[in-house]
């Protein structure tokens, strides 16, 4: 039997501050239900300049390595997937490599394609191990981003920030990935982009939703064909997507996952020659969404879009909530990066998943945050990126954190312990 490869351990880092979405809606003169129900958001992470992509990535990586129990000397590959890097040449991965004091004898680089960049890293790591090139070594893949659209823009309630670090190894303790069983979809579209020199993304919001739905259709169909060919799911008997215990989607806002799931079910029905009767199917999709998708949205609703890490934030929330009851079951994962490229893949929850996800201390990390007012959020949002000296929230301890502290001789400086 082929050795299993996948996600062995996970570490999460999020900003120390957040805003409440009902308060943001009221400040914008919007009915709160639009944000809480229409978008599915409860809280949104707010990063100050000291909590940049490097600082978040390094903290998540430190936590993932501690949770993994793996000797750092076994690391052979470090990849950071990000679309909010800090330099046109020097990768975030290089900063993280230095801040964590990782071994010199390893490959270190960034991957970029909007929110897909993290999955590009995960696939490179999995296939590096599967090819035999890893020669017993393991990989660290970090998905880290700051999602900014700007104050009073339609994208404002879909911002967020954070990092998810994944240790990819043989015999994984969290999720064994079905290597080689995936479907991809790419098109040259301008749904979302961030021109050089800009902190805020440009976005054609409603078009971007349509681009995502087009991509998930093609990617899902590609995965489904290979999954059936390889005998991972049965070819007949109900909708193919219902043979997955859970589905985690890229979550720019929680309601998008529901739209995606309706689309996947629509692909199944239409490809089986069944008519799409919107009223009947919307009701059935709502029930399916409640069981198969909603359990992965708890963390996303409290943090917001973290771009590359968003899919893995969903996975972390799902495993934190349900790993014990999902052991041995297959889940589907869909990664979407605007521009666009995407991939649908799957994996099986490992026997040790509940104990391993407990080591990520997710509830503790969320509980350490401080809720801030909308004026305080607005003040932080307009700070220049080189003004990191915002004090930590009153209840915070700096222990173990990293922080951008300024630029000296054109070089970014970090403090960390
Ligand atoms: P908008 O135009 O302000 O909102 O922008 P809307 O009018 O479309 O309303 C949103 C939802 O709220 C709708 O639900 C309304 O009906 C509902 P829907 O019909 O779509 O199901 N609504 C209400 N519900 C309850 N009570 C009410 C109420 N009022 C309205 N009173 C938009 C929304 C998402 C377009 C905007 O926030 C945006 O542009 N966001 C950024 C772009 C984005 O997130 N796109 C997602 C797909 S692209 C992607 O995922 C990639 C990305 O992560 C980047 C990357 O790859 O790097 C973004």
Coordinates of C-alpha atoms and ligand atoms in Angstrom, one line a residue:
X1 CA 0.0 0.0 0.0
X2 CA 1.2 3.5 -0.9
X3 CA 2.4 5.6 2.2
X4 CA -0.1 8.3 3.2
X5 CA 0.9 11.9 2.8
X6 CA -0.8 14.9 4.1
X7 CA -1.3 17.5 6.8
X8 CA 0.4 16.4 10.0
X9 CA 0.0 19.4 12.2
X10 CA -1.4 22.9 12.0
X11 CA -0.7 26.3 13.7
X12 CA -2.9 29.4 13.6
X13 CA -1.9 33.1 14.1
X14 CA -4.5 35.9 14.1
X15 CA -4.3 39.6 14.9
X16 CA -4.9 40.6 18.5
X17 CA -7.9 42.8 17.7
X18 CA -11.2 42.4 16.1
X19 CA -14.4 44.3 15.4
X20 CA -18.0 43.2 15.8
X21 CA -19.8 43.1 12.5
X22 CA -23.1 44.4 13.8
X23 CA -21.2 47.4 15.2
X24 CA -19.5 47.9 11.8
X25 CA -22.8 47.7 10.0
X26 CA -24.4 50.3 12.2
X27 CA -21.5 52.6 11.7
X28 CA -21.9 52.3 7.9
X29 CA -25.7 52.8 8.1
X30 CA -26.3 49.2 6.9
X31 CA -28.9 46.8 8.2
X32 CA -26.8 44.4 10.5
X33 CA -28.5 41.4 9.0
X34 CA -26.8 42.2 5.6
X35 CA -23.4 41.4 7.2
X36 CA -24.4 38.7 9.7
X37 CA -26.8 36.8 7.4
X38 CA -26.2 38.1 3.9
X39 CA -22.4 37.6 4.2
X40 CA -22.4 35.3 7.2
X41 CA -19.9 37.3 9.2
X42 CA -19.8 37.7 13.0
X43 CA -16.4 39.3 13.7
X44 CA -13.5 40.6 11.6
X45 CA -9.8 40.5 12.5
X46 CA -8.0 43.8 12.4
X47 CA -4.2 43.7 11.9
X48 CA -2.1 46.7 12.9
X49 CA 1.1 47.4 11.0
X50 CA 3.3 45.4 13.5
X51 CA 1.2 42.3 12.7
X52 CA 2.3 42.1 9.1
X53 CA 2.4 39.0 6.9
X54 CA 5.8 38.0 8.1
X55 CA 4.9 38.4 11.8
X56 CA 1.7 36.3 11.4
X57 CA 3.5 33.7 9.3
X58 CA 6.3 33.2 11.8
X59 CA 4.0 32.9 14.7
X60 CA 1.8 30.3 13.0
X61 CA 4.8 28.4 11.9
X62 CA 6.3 28.3 15.4
X63 CA 3.0 27.0 16.7
X64 CA 2.7 24.3 14.0
X65 CA 6.2 23.1 14.6
X66 CA 5.6 22.9 18.3
X67 CA 2.3 21.0 17.8
X68 CA 3.9 18.6 15.3
X69 CA 6.5 17.1 17.6
X70 CA 8.8 16.8 14.6
X71 CA 12.5 17.6 14.9
X72 CA 13.3 20.8 12.9
X73 CA 16.3 19.1 11.4
X74 CA 13.9 17.0 9.4
X75 CA 12.6 20.1 7.5
X76 CA 13.7 20.1 3.9
X77 CA 11.2 22.6 2.4
X78 CA 9.6 25.9 3.5
X79 CA 7.0 27.5 1.3
X80 CA 4.9 30.6 2.1
X81 CA 1.8 31.1 0.0
X82 CA 0.9 34.8 0.1
X83 CA -0.5 37.6 -2.0
X84 CA 0.5 40.3 0.5
X85 CA 4.3 39.9 0.7
X86 CA 6.6 42.6 2.1
X87 CA 9.2 42.9 -0.7
X88 CA 9.3 42.4 -4.5
X89 CA 12.3 40.2 -4.3
X90 CA 12.9 38.8 -0.8
X91 CA 10.2 36.2 0.1
X92 CA 8.2 36.1 3.3
X93 CA 9.6 32.6 3.6
X94 CA 13.1 33.9 3.9
X95 CA 12.2 36.2 6.8
X96 CA 10.4 33.3 8.5
X97 CA 13.3 31.0 8.0
X98 CA 15.6 33.5 9.8
X99 CA 13.2 34.4 12.6
X100 CA 12.7 30.7 13.5
X101 CA 16.3 29.8 13.0
X102 CA 15.5 26.9 10.7
X103 CA 18.2 24.7 9.2
X104 CA 20.3 26.1 6.4
X105 CA 20.1 23.0 4.2
X106 CA 16.6 23.4 2.9
X107 CA 14.6 25.0 0.0
X108 CA 12.8 28.2 1.0
X109 CA 10.5 30.2 -1.3
X110 CA 7.1 31.9 -1.7
X111 CA 4.2 30.9 -4.0
X112 CA 1.7 33.4 -5.4
X113 CA -1.6 33.3 -7.1
X114 CA -4.1 35.3 -5.0
X115 CA -5.8 33.0 -2.5
X116 CA -4.6 29.8 -4.3
X117 CA -1.0 30.5 -3.3
X118 CA -1.2 28.4 -0.2
X119 CA -2.6 25.4 -2.0
X120 CA 0.1 25.7 -4.6
X121 CA 2.5 25.3 -1.7
X122 CA 0.6 22.4 -0.3
X123 CA 0.5 20.6 -3.6
X124 CA 4.2 21.2 -4.2
X125 CA 5.0 19.8 -0.8
X126 CA 2.8 16.7 -1.1
X127 CA 4.1 15.9 -4.6
X128 CA 7.7 16.5 -3.4
X129 CA 7.2 13.8 -0.7
X130 CA 5.3 11.5 -3.1
X131 CA 8.0 11.7 -5.7
X132 CA 10.6 10.4 -3.2
X133 CA 12.7 13.6 -3.6
X134 CA 12.0 14.5 0.0
X135 CA 14.1 11.5 1.1
X136 CA 12.3 11.2 4.5
X137 CA 12.2 15.0 5.1
X138 CA 9.1 17.0 5.9
X139 CA 7.7 20.3 4.6
X140 CA 6.4 23.4 6.3
X141 CA 3.8 25.4 4.2
X142 CA 2.5 28.7 5.6
X143 CA -0.6 30.6 4.2
X144 CA -0.4 34.2 5.4
X145 CA -2.2 37.3 4.3
X146 CA -3.8 40.7 5.3
X147 CA -7.0 41.2 3.4
X148 CA -7.7 44.9 2.8
X149 CA -10.2 46.6 0.6
X150 CA -10.4 49.9 2.5
X151 CA -12.9 51.8 4.6
X152 CA -16.4 52.3 3.3
X153 CA -15.9 50.0 0.2
X154 CA -18.3 47.2 -0.6
X155 CA -15.4 44.8 0.2
X156 CA -14.9 46.3 3.7
X157 CA -17.0 43.7 5.6
X158 CA -15.1 40.9 3.9
X159 CA -11.6 41.9 5.2
X160 CA -9.6 39.9 7.7
X161 CA -6.0 38.8 8.4
X162 CA -4.2 35.7 9.7
X163 CA -1.9 32.8 9.0
X164 CA -2.3 29.0 9.0
X165 CA 0.9 26.9 9.0
X166 CA 0.8 23.3 7.9
X167 CA 3.4 20.6 8.5
X168 CA 3.2 18.2 5.5
X169 CA 4.6 14.8 6.1
X170 CA 4.2 11.0 5.7
X171 CA 1.7 9.3 8.0
X172 CA -0.1 12.6 8.8
X173 CA -1.9 13.0 12.1
X174 CA -4.6 15.3 10.7
X175 CA -5.6 14.6 7.1
X176 CA -4.2 12.1 4.5
X177 CA -4.5 13.8 1.1
X178 CA -5.7 11.7 -1.9
X179 CA -2.5 12.3 -3.9
X180 CA -3.1 12.8 -7.6
X181 CA -6.9 13.0 -7.3
X182 CA -7.8 16.6 -8.0
X183 CA -9.5 18.9 -10.5
X184 CA -8.2 22.3 -11.5
X185 CA -9.8 25.3 -13.3
X186 CA -8.1 28.5 -14.5
X187 CA -9.1 31.5 -16.6
X188 CA -7.6 34.9 -17.3
X189 CA -10.1 37.2 -15.6
X190 CA -10.0 40.5 -13.8
X191 CA -12.2 39.7 -10.8
X192 CA -9.8 40.8 -8.1
X193 CA -6.2 42.1 -8.3
X194 CA -3.8 44.3 -6.5
X195 CA -1.6 46.6 -8.7
X196 CA 2.0 47.1 -7.6
X197 CA 2.4 49.6 -4.8
X198 CA -1.2 49.4 -3.5
X199 CA -2.2 48.0 -0.2
X200 CA -5.9 47.7 -1.1
X201 CA -7.2 45.1 -3.6
X202 CA -9.2 46.2 -6.6
X203 CA -12.2 44.0 -7.0
X204 CA -15.2 43.6 -9.3
X205 CA -17.2 42.0 -6.4
X206 CA -20.3 40.5 -8.0
X207 CA -18.2 39.3 -11.1
X208 CA -15.7 37.7 -8.7
X209 CA -18.5 35.6 -7.2
X210 CA -19.5 34.4 -10.7
X211 CA -15.8 33.6 -11.5
X212 CA -15.6 31.6 -8.3
X213 CA -18.7 29.6 -9.2
X214 CA -17.5 28.9 -12.8
X215 CA -14.2 27.7 -11.4
X216 CA -15.7 25.4 -8.8
X217 CA -17.9 23.7 -11.4
X218 CA -14.9 22.7 -13.6
X219 CA -12.6 21.9 -10.7
X220 CA -15.2 19.8 -9.0
X221 CA -16.1 17.8 -12.1
X222 CA -12.4 17.1 -12.7
X223 CA -12.0 15.8 -9.1
X224 CA -15.2 13.7 -9.3
X225 CA -14.1 12.0 -12.5
X226 CA -10.8 11.0 -11.0
X227 CA -12.3 10.0 -7.6
X228 CA -14.7 7.7 -9.4
X229 CA -12.0 6.3 -11.7
X230 CA -9.8 5.6 -8.6
X231 CA -12.7 4.0 -6.7
X232 CA -12.6 6.6 -3.9
X233 CA -16.3 7.3 -4.3
X234 CA -19.0 5.1 -5.8
X235 CA -20.1 5.9 -9.4
X236 CA -23.8 5.6 -8.6
X237 CA -26.3 6.1 -5.8
X238 CA -27.3 9.6 -5.0
X239 CA -25.3 12.8 -5.6
X240 CA -21.5 12.3 -5.8
X241 CA -21.0 15.3 -3.5
X242 CA -23.1 13.6 -0.8
X243 CA -20.5 10.9 -0.7
X244 CA -18.2 13.4 1.0
X245 CA -18.7 13.6 4.7
X246 CA -17.8 17.3 4.7
X247 CA -16.7 20.0 2.3
X248 CA -14.4 22.9 3.0
X249 CA -14.5 25.8 0.5
X250 CA -12.4 28.9 0.1
X251 CA -14.3 31.3 2.3
X252 CA -14.0 35.0 1.3
X253 CA -17.2 35.4 3.3
X254 CA -19.2 32.5 4.8
X255 CA -22.2 32.9 2.5
X256 CA -19.9 32.2 -0.5
X257 CA -19.4 28.6 0.7
X258 CA -23.2 28.1 0.5
X259 CA -23.3 29.5 -3.0
X260 CA -20.4 27.1 -3.9
X261 CA -22.2 24.1 -2.4
X262 CA -25.4 24.8 -4.3
X263 CA -23.3 25.0 -7.5
X264 CA -21.5 21.7 -6.8
X265 CA -24.9 20.0 -6.2
X266 CA -26.2 21.6 -9.4
X267 CA -23.2 20.0 -11.3
X268 CA -24.1 16.6 -9.9
X269 CA -27.7 16.9 -10.8
X270 CA -27.3 18.3 -14.3
X271 CA -24.6 15.8 -15.2
X272 CA -26.9 13.0 -14.1
X273 CA -29.5 14.4 -16.5
X274 CA -31.8 15.5 -13.7
X275 CA -33.7 18.8 -14.1
X276 CA -32.6 21.7 -11.8
X277 CA -35.7 22.9 -10.1
X278 CA -34.5 25.8 -8.1
X279 CA -37.1 25.9 -5.4
X280 CA -36.8 22.2 -4.6
X281 CA -33.0 22.1 -4.9
X282 CA -32.4 25.3 -2.9
X283 CA -34.3 23.7 0.1
X284 CA -32.3 20.4 -0.3
X285 CA -29.0 22.3 -0.6
X286 CA -29.8 24.2 2.6
X287 CA -30.1 20.9 4.5
X288 CA -27.0 19.5 2.9
X289 CA -25.1 22.7 3.6
X290 CA -26.1 22.5 7.3
X291 CA -24.5 19.0 7.6
X292 CA -21.7 19.1 5.1
X293 CA -20.4 22.7 5.0
X294 CA -21.5 24.7 8.0
X295 CA -19.3 23.0 10.5
X296 CA -16.3 24.4 8.7
X297 CA -17.5 28.0 8.9
X298 CA -17.3 28.8 12.6
X299 CA -13.7 30.1 12.6
X300 CA -14.1 31.9 9.3
X301 CA -17.2 33.8 10.6
X302 CA -15.0 35.1 13.5
X303 CA -11.9 36.1 11.6
X304 CA -12.9 37.0 8.0
X305 CA -11.1 36.4 4.8
X306 CA -7.4 35.6 5.3
X307 CA -6.9 34.9 1.5
X308 CA -4.4 32.0 1.1
X309 CA -5.2 30.6 4.6
X310 CA -9.0 30.9 4.3
X311 CA -9.6 27.3 3.1
X312 CA -7.3 26.0 5.8
X313 CA -9.0 28.1 8.5
X314 CA -12.2 26.3 7.5
X315 CA -10.4 23.0 7.8
X316 CA -9.0 23.9 11.2
X317 CA -12.4 25.0 12.4
X318 CA -14.0 21.8 11.1
X319 CA -11.4 19.5 12.7
X320 CA -11.5 21.5 16.0
X321 CA -15.3 21.0 16.1
X322 CA -15.7 17.5 14.7
X323 CA -12.5 15.6 14.2
X324 CA -13.4 12.8 16.7
X325 CA -16.5 11.9 14.7
X326 CA -14.9 12.2 11.3
X327 CA -12.1 9.8 11.6
X328 CA -11.7 7.7 8.5
X329 CA -14.1 9.9 6.5
X330 CA -13.4 11.7 3.3
X331 CA -13.7 15.5 3.0
X332 CA -13.6 17.7 -0.1
X333 CA -11.6 20.9 -0.3
X334 CA -11.9 23.7 -2.8
X335 CA -9.2 26.4 -3.1
X336 CA -9.9 29.5 -5.3
X337 CA -7.5 32.2 -6.2
X338 CA -8.8 35.2 -8.1
X339 CA -7.3 35.9 -11.5
X340 CA -8.0 33.0 -11.5
X341 CA -6.9 29.5 -10.7
X342 CA -8.5 26.9 -8.5
X343 CA -8.3 23.2 -7.4
X344 CA -10.8 20.7 -5.8
X345 CA -9.1 17.9 -3.9
X346 CA -9.9 15.6 -1.0
X347 CA -8.5 13.8 2.0
X348 CA -9.3 11.4 4.7
X349 CA -9.4 12.4 8.4
X350 CA -6.6 10.6 10.3
X351 CA -7.2 8.5 13.5
X352 CA -5.2 11.0 15.7
X353 CA -6.9 14.1 14.3
X354 CA -8.8 15.1 17.5
X355 CA -5.7 15.0 19.7
X356 CA -3.5 16.7 17.1
X357 CA -6.0 19.6 16.5
X358 CA -6.3 20.1 20.2
X359 CA -2.5 20.9 20.2
X360 CA -3.3 23.9 18.0
X361 CA -5.1 25.6 21.0
X362 CA -7.6 27.4 18.7
X363 CA -10.1 28.3 21.4
X364 CA -7.3 29.8 23.5
X365 CA -6.0 31.9 20.6
X366 CA -9.5 33.3 19.8
X367 CA -10.2 34.0 23.5
X368 CA -7.0 36.1 23.8
X369 CA -8.3 38.7 21.3
X370 CA -9.6 42.1 22.2
X371 CA -12.7 43.7 20.7
X372 CA -12.1 47.3 19.6
X373 CA -14.5 50.1 18.7
X374 CA -15.1 51.2 15.1
X375 CA -13.3 54.5 15.6
X376 CA -10.2 52.5 16.9
X377 CA -10.4 50.2 13.9
X378 CA -10.6 53.2 11.5
X379 CA -7.6 54.7 13.2
X380 CA -5.5 51.5 12.7
X381 CA -6.6 51.1 9.1
X382 CA -5.2 54.5 8.0
X383 CA -1.9 54.1 9.8
X384 CA 1.0 54.0 7.3
X385 CA 2.4 50.4 6.9
X386 CA 5.7 51.5 8.5
X387 CA 4.1 52.8 11.7
X388 CA 4.1 49.6 13.8
X389 CA 4.2 51.2 17.3
X390 CA 0.6 50.6 18.3
X391 CA 0.6 49.1 21.8
X392 CA -0.6 45.6 22.2
X393 CA -4.1 45.2 23.6
X394 CA -4.2 45.5 27.4
X395 CA -4.8 41.8 28.0
X396 CA -2.0 40.6 25.7
X397 CA 1.3 39.0 26.6
X398 CA 4.1 39.4 24.0
X399 CA 5.6 36.0 24.8
X400 CA 6.2 33.9 21.7
X401 CA 5.0 36.6 19.3
X402 CA 6.8 38.3 16.4
X403 CA 6.4 41.9 15.5
X404 CA 7.5 44.2 12.7
X405 CA 9.2 47.1 14.4
X406 CA 10.4 49.4 11.5
X407 CA 12.8 49.8 8.6
X408 CA 16.5 50.4 9.0
X409 CA 18.9 50.7 6.1
X410 CA 15.9 49.6 3.8
X411 CA 15.7 46.4 5.7
X412 CA 12.6 45.3 7.6
X413 CA 13.2 44.7 11.3
X414 CA 11.4 42.3 13.5
X415 CA 11.3 41.7 17.2
X416 CA 10.5 38.2 18.5
X417 CA 11.1 35.8 21.2
Ligands
LIG1 P1 -22.6 44.2 -1.8 O1 -22.9 44.6 -3.2 O2 -22.4 45.2 -0.8 O3 -23.6 43.2 -1.2 O4 -21.2 43.3 -1.9 P2 -24.9 42.5 -1.8 O5 -25.9 43.6 -2.2 O6 -24.5 41.6 -2.9 O7 -25.4 41.7 -0.6 C1 -24.7 40.7 -0.1 C2 -25.7 39.6 0.4 O8 -26.5 40.1 1.5 C3 -26.8 39.3 -0.7 O9 -27.1 37.9 -0.6 C4 -28.0 40.1 -0.2 O10 -29.2 39.5 -0.6 C5 -27.9 40.0 1.3 P3 -27.1 37.0 -1.9 O11 -28.3 37.5 -2.7 O12 -25.9 37.2 -2.6 O13 -27.3 35.6 -1.4 N1 -28.5 41.1 2.0 C6 -29.2 40.9 3.2 N2 -29.5 39.7 3.9 C7 -30.2 39.9 5.0 N3 -30.7 41.0 5.4 C8 -30.5 42.2 4.8 C9 -29.7 42.1 3.6 N4 -29.3 43.0 2.7 C10 -28.6 42.4 1.7 N5 -31.0 43.3 5.2 C11 -19.6 41.6 -2.1 C12 -21.0 42.0 -1.6 C13 -19.3 40.2 -1.7 C14 -19.6 41.6 -3.7 C15 -18.5 42.6 -1.6 O14 -18.5 42.5 -0.2 C16 -17.2 42.4 -2.2 O15 -16.9 42.9 -3.2 N6 -16.3 41.6 -1.5 C17 -14.9 41.3 -2.0 C18 -14.9 40.3 -3.1 C19 -15.2 38.9 -2.7 O16 -15.2 38.5 -1.5 N7 -15.5 38.0 -3.7 C20 -15.7 36.6 -3.5 C21 -15.4 35.7 -4.6 S1 -13.7 36.0 -5.2 C22 -12.7 35.2 -4.0 O17 -13.2 34.4 -3.2 C23 -11.3 35.5 -4.1 C24 -10.8 36.4 -3.0 O18 -10.7 35.8 -1.7 C25 -9.4 37.0 -3.3 C26 -8.3 36.1 -3.7 O19 -8.4 35.1 -4.4 O20 -7.1 36.5 -3.4 C27 -11.7 37.6 -2.8

